[in-house]
Amino acid sequence: AALRDLFYNHPYLLGEDWPRPEREVRINSRDRLDLLFTWPDRLVAVEFKRGKLTVSAFDQLGRYLKSLKKCHPAMRIEGILIGRDASNPLRKKMKASRQAILMLMAGVDLPSRVVMCRHCRRAYDARLHECPHDGSGDILSVSSLFEAT
């Protein structure tokens, strides 16, 4: 939940112009999506996994995307799986898949630790030496993401 909340509050960690998403969006009678980003012509469904991404997680997000497409046939529907690593079977399945699902890994595609700038109050990758938003080096807090459980 903390990871979902971080990206809910700081969507620019995924992309500078990303809008504030909806969280825990009910997809159907039994499923909830972690985050849903909405643009006029596009929906991006995001699922977070604390550990290694698996084929099961990919299939789950694929079901969510199909449900979204049924409800929003005119929209472009995409998905993002976010985790620490990916299983080899998942990597193979994604190469063969035609679904619009992207995998993002902590410490590679996304920061595994973020810091909060004391001045602008925006989060950024802890590997950076200064805030990319205002150039300050003063930090308010540090958060580690994707900690092993």
Protein backbone atom coordinates (compact mmCIF):
# COMPACT_ATOMS: atom_id res chain seq x y z
CA ALA A 1 0.00 0.00 0.00
CA ALA A 2 2.88 2.41 0.72
CA LEU A 3 4.28 1.92 -2.75
CA ARG A 4 0.89 2.49 -4.39
CA ASP A 5 0.41 5.61 -2.25
CA LEU A 6 3.83 6.97 -3.26
CA PHE A 7 2.99 6.78 -6.98
CA TYR A 8 -0.53 8.06 -6.31
CA ASN A 9 0.89 11.15 -4.58
CA HIS A 10 3.88 11.54 -6.91
CA PRO A 11 2.80 10.29 -10.37
CA TYR A 12 5.64 12.24 -12.01
CA LEU A 13 7.93 9.40 -10.84
CA LEU A 14 6.43 7.45 -13.77
CA GLY A 15 6.54 10.39 -16.18
CA GLU A 16 6.68 14.15 -15.82
CA ASP A 17 3.23 14.83 -17.28
CA TRP A 18 1.37 11.92 -15.70
CA PRO A 19 -1.96 12.90 -14.11
CA ARG A 20 -3.08 12.03 -10.59
CA PRO A 21 -4.48 8.48 -10.85
CA GLU A 22 -7.44 6.77 -9.29
CA ARG A 23 -6.47 4.08 -6.78
CA GLU A 24 -7.99 0.69 -6.01
CA VAL A 25 -10.29 0.92 -9.01
CA ARG A 26 -12.91 -1.82 -9.13
CA ILE A 27 -12.54 -3.55 -12.49
CA ASN A 28 -15.36 -6.03 -12.01
CA SER A 29 -17.22 -7.67 -9.14
CA ARG A 30 -14.08 -9.31 -7.72
CA ASP A 31 -11.00 -7.45 -8.97
CA ARG A 32 -9.37 -4.15 -8.04
CA LEU A 33 -6.62 -2.40 -9.92
CA ASP A 34 -3.87 -0.66 -7.90
CA LEU A 35 -3.78 2.56 -9.95
CA LEU A 36 -5.51 3.82 -13.09
CA PHE A 37 -4.15 6.82 -15.00
CA THR A 38 -6.56 8.55 -17.36
CA TRP A 39 -5.96 10.80 -20.36
CA PRO A 40 -8.61 11.85 -22.91
CA ASP A 41 -7.75 8.96 -25.26
CA ARG A 42 -5.75 6.56 -23.08
CA LEU A 43 -5.96 4.52 -19.88
CA VAL A 44 -2.91 3.06 -18.13
CA ALA A 45 -3.50 0.37 -15.52
CA VAL A 46 -0.67 -0.11 -13.00
CA GLU A 47 -0.17 -3.15 -10.75
CA PHE A 48 2.52 -3.30 -8.07
CA LYS A 49 4.10 -6.52 -6.84
CA ARG A 50 6.44 -6.48 -3.86
CA GLY A 51 8.57 -9.36 -5.09
CA LYS A 52 9.42 -10.95 -8.39
CA LEU A 53 6.97 -10.44 -11.23
CA THR A 54 5.44 -13.69 -12.47
CA VAL A 55 3.32 -15.03 -15.31
CA SER A 56 0.40 -14.99 -12.88
CA ALA A 57 0.82 -11.23 -12.33
CA PHE A 58 1.01 -10.69 -16.10
CA ASP A 59 -2.16 -12.73 -16.65
CA GLN A 60 -3.93 -10.83 -13.88
CA LEU A 61 -3.10 -7.47 -15.45
CA GLY A 62 -4.09 -8.84 -18.86
CA ARG A 63 -7.56 -9.69 -17.50
CA TYR A 64 -7.85 -6.17 -16.10
CA LEU A 65 -6.93 -4.66 -19.47
CA LYS A 66 -9.57 -6.75 -21.24
CA SER A 67 -12.20 -5.61 -18.75
CA LEU A 68 -11.17 -1.98 -19.24
CA LYS A 69 -11.32 -2.35 -23.03
CA LYS A 70 -14.90 -3.69 -22.80
CA CYS A 71 -15.94 -0.63 -20.79
CA HIS A 72 -13.89 1.88 -22.84
CA PRO A 73 -13.70 0.52 -26.43
CA ALA A 74 -12.58 3.83 -27.96
CA MET A 75 -9.65 4.30 -25.54
CA ARG A 76 -6.10 3.02 -25.93
CA ILE A 77 -5.56 0.64 -23.00
CA GLU A 78 -2.09 -0.09 -21.60
CA GLY A 79 -0.69 -1.78 -18.52
CA ILE A 80 2.40 -1.50 -16.35
CA LEU A 81 3.69 -4.16 -13.96
CA ILE A 82 6.07 -2.81 -11.33
CA GLY A 83 8.27 -5.04 -9.18
CA ARG A 84 11.79 -5.93 -8.09
CA ASP A 85 12.63 -8.53 -10.73
CA ALA A 86 10.93 -10.76 -13.29
CA SER A 87 10.84 -14.52 -13.59
CA ASN A 88 12.35 -16.07 -16.73
CA PRO A 89 8.97 -17.56 -17.76
CA LEU A 90 7.46 -14.07 -17.55
CA ARG A 91 10.22 -12.54 -19.67
CA LYS A 92 9.60 -15.20 -22.34
CA LYS A 93 5.83 -14.70 -22.23
CA MET A 94 6.15 -10.93 -22.55
CA LYS A 95 8.40 -11.25 -25.61
CA ALA A 96 5.76 -13.41 -27.28
CA SER A 97 2.78 -11.36 -26.12
CA ARG A 98 0.93 -8.76 -28.15
CA GLN A 99 -0.58 -7.15 -25.05
CA ALA A 100 0.39 -3.56 -24.27
CA ILE A 101 2.02 -4.37 -20.93
CA LEU A 102 5.30 -2.83 -19.82
CA MET A 103 7.49 -4.14 -16.99
CA LEU A 104 9.31 -1.64 -14.79
CA MET A 105 11.94 -2.75 -12.30
CA ALA A 106 13.01 -1.04 -9.10
CA GLY A 107 16.57 0.22 -9.24
CA VAL A 108 16.62 -0.03 -13.04
CA ASP A 109 13.58 1.69 -14.55
CA LEU A 110 12.35 3.25 -11.32
CA PRO A 111 14.14 4.32 -8.16
CA SER A 112 14.39 1.74 -5.39
CA ARG A 113 14.82 4.59 -2.90
CA VAL A 114 13.35 8.08 -3.09
CA VAL A 115 14.08 11.26 -1.21
CA MET A 116 11.75 14.17 -0.60
CA CYS A 117 13.09 17.63 -1.41
CA ARG A 118 12.83 19.98 1.56
CA HIS A 119 12.14 22.97 -0.71
CA CYS A 120 9.71 21.84 -3.41
CA ARG A 121 8.36 18.77 -1.54
CA ARG A 122 8.68 16.58 -4.63
CA ALA A 123 10.04 13.04 -4.50
CA TYR A 124 13.01 12.01 -6.64
CA ASP A 125 15.48 9.16 -7.10
CA ALA A 126 17.88 8.93 -4.13
CA ARG A 127 20.74 8.12 -6.55
CA LEU A 128 20.65 11.77 -7.68
CA HIS A 129 22.71 14.31 -5.76
CA GLU A 130 20.21 17.14 -6.10
CA CYS A 131 16.53 17.66 -6.76
CA PRO A 132 15.83 17.61 -10.51
CA HIS A 133 12.91 19.97 -9.95
CA ASP A 134 14.65 22.84 -8.13
CA GLY A 135 18.36 21.91 -7.90
CA SER A 136 18.37 21.79 -4.10
CA GLY A 137 20.39 19.20 -2.22
CA ASP A 138 18.38 19.53 1.00
CA ILE A 139 16.22 16.51 1.71
CA LEU A 140 13.28 16.10 4.02
CA SER A 141 13.03 12.30 4.13
CA VAL A 142 14.22 9.06 2.53
CA SER A 143 12.02 6.08 1.67
CA SER A 144 13.16 2.65 0.56
CA LEU A 145 10.86 0.98 -1.93
CA PHE A 146 10.45 -2.70 -2.76
CA GLU A 147 11.91 -3.90 0.51
CA ALA A 148 11.96 -7.67 0.82
CA THR A 149 9.13 -9.13 2.88
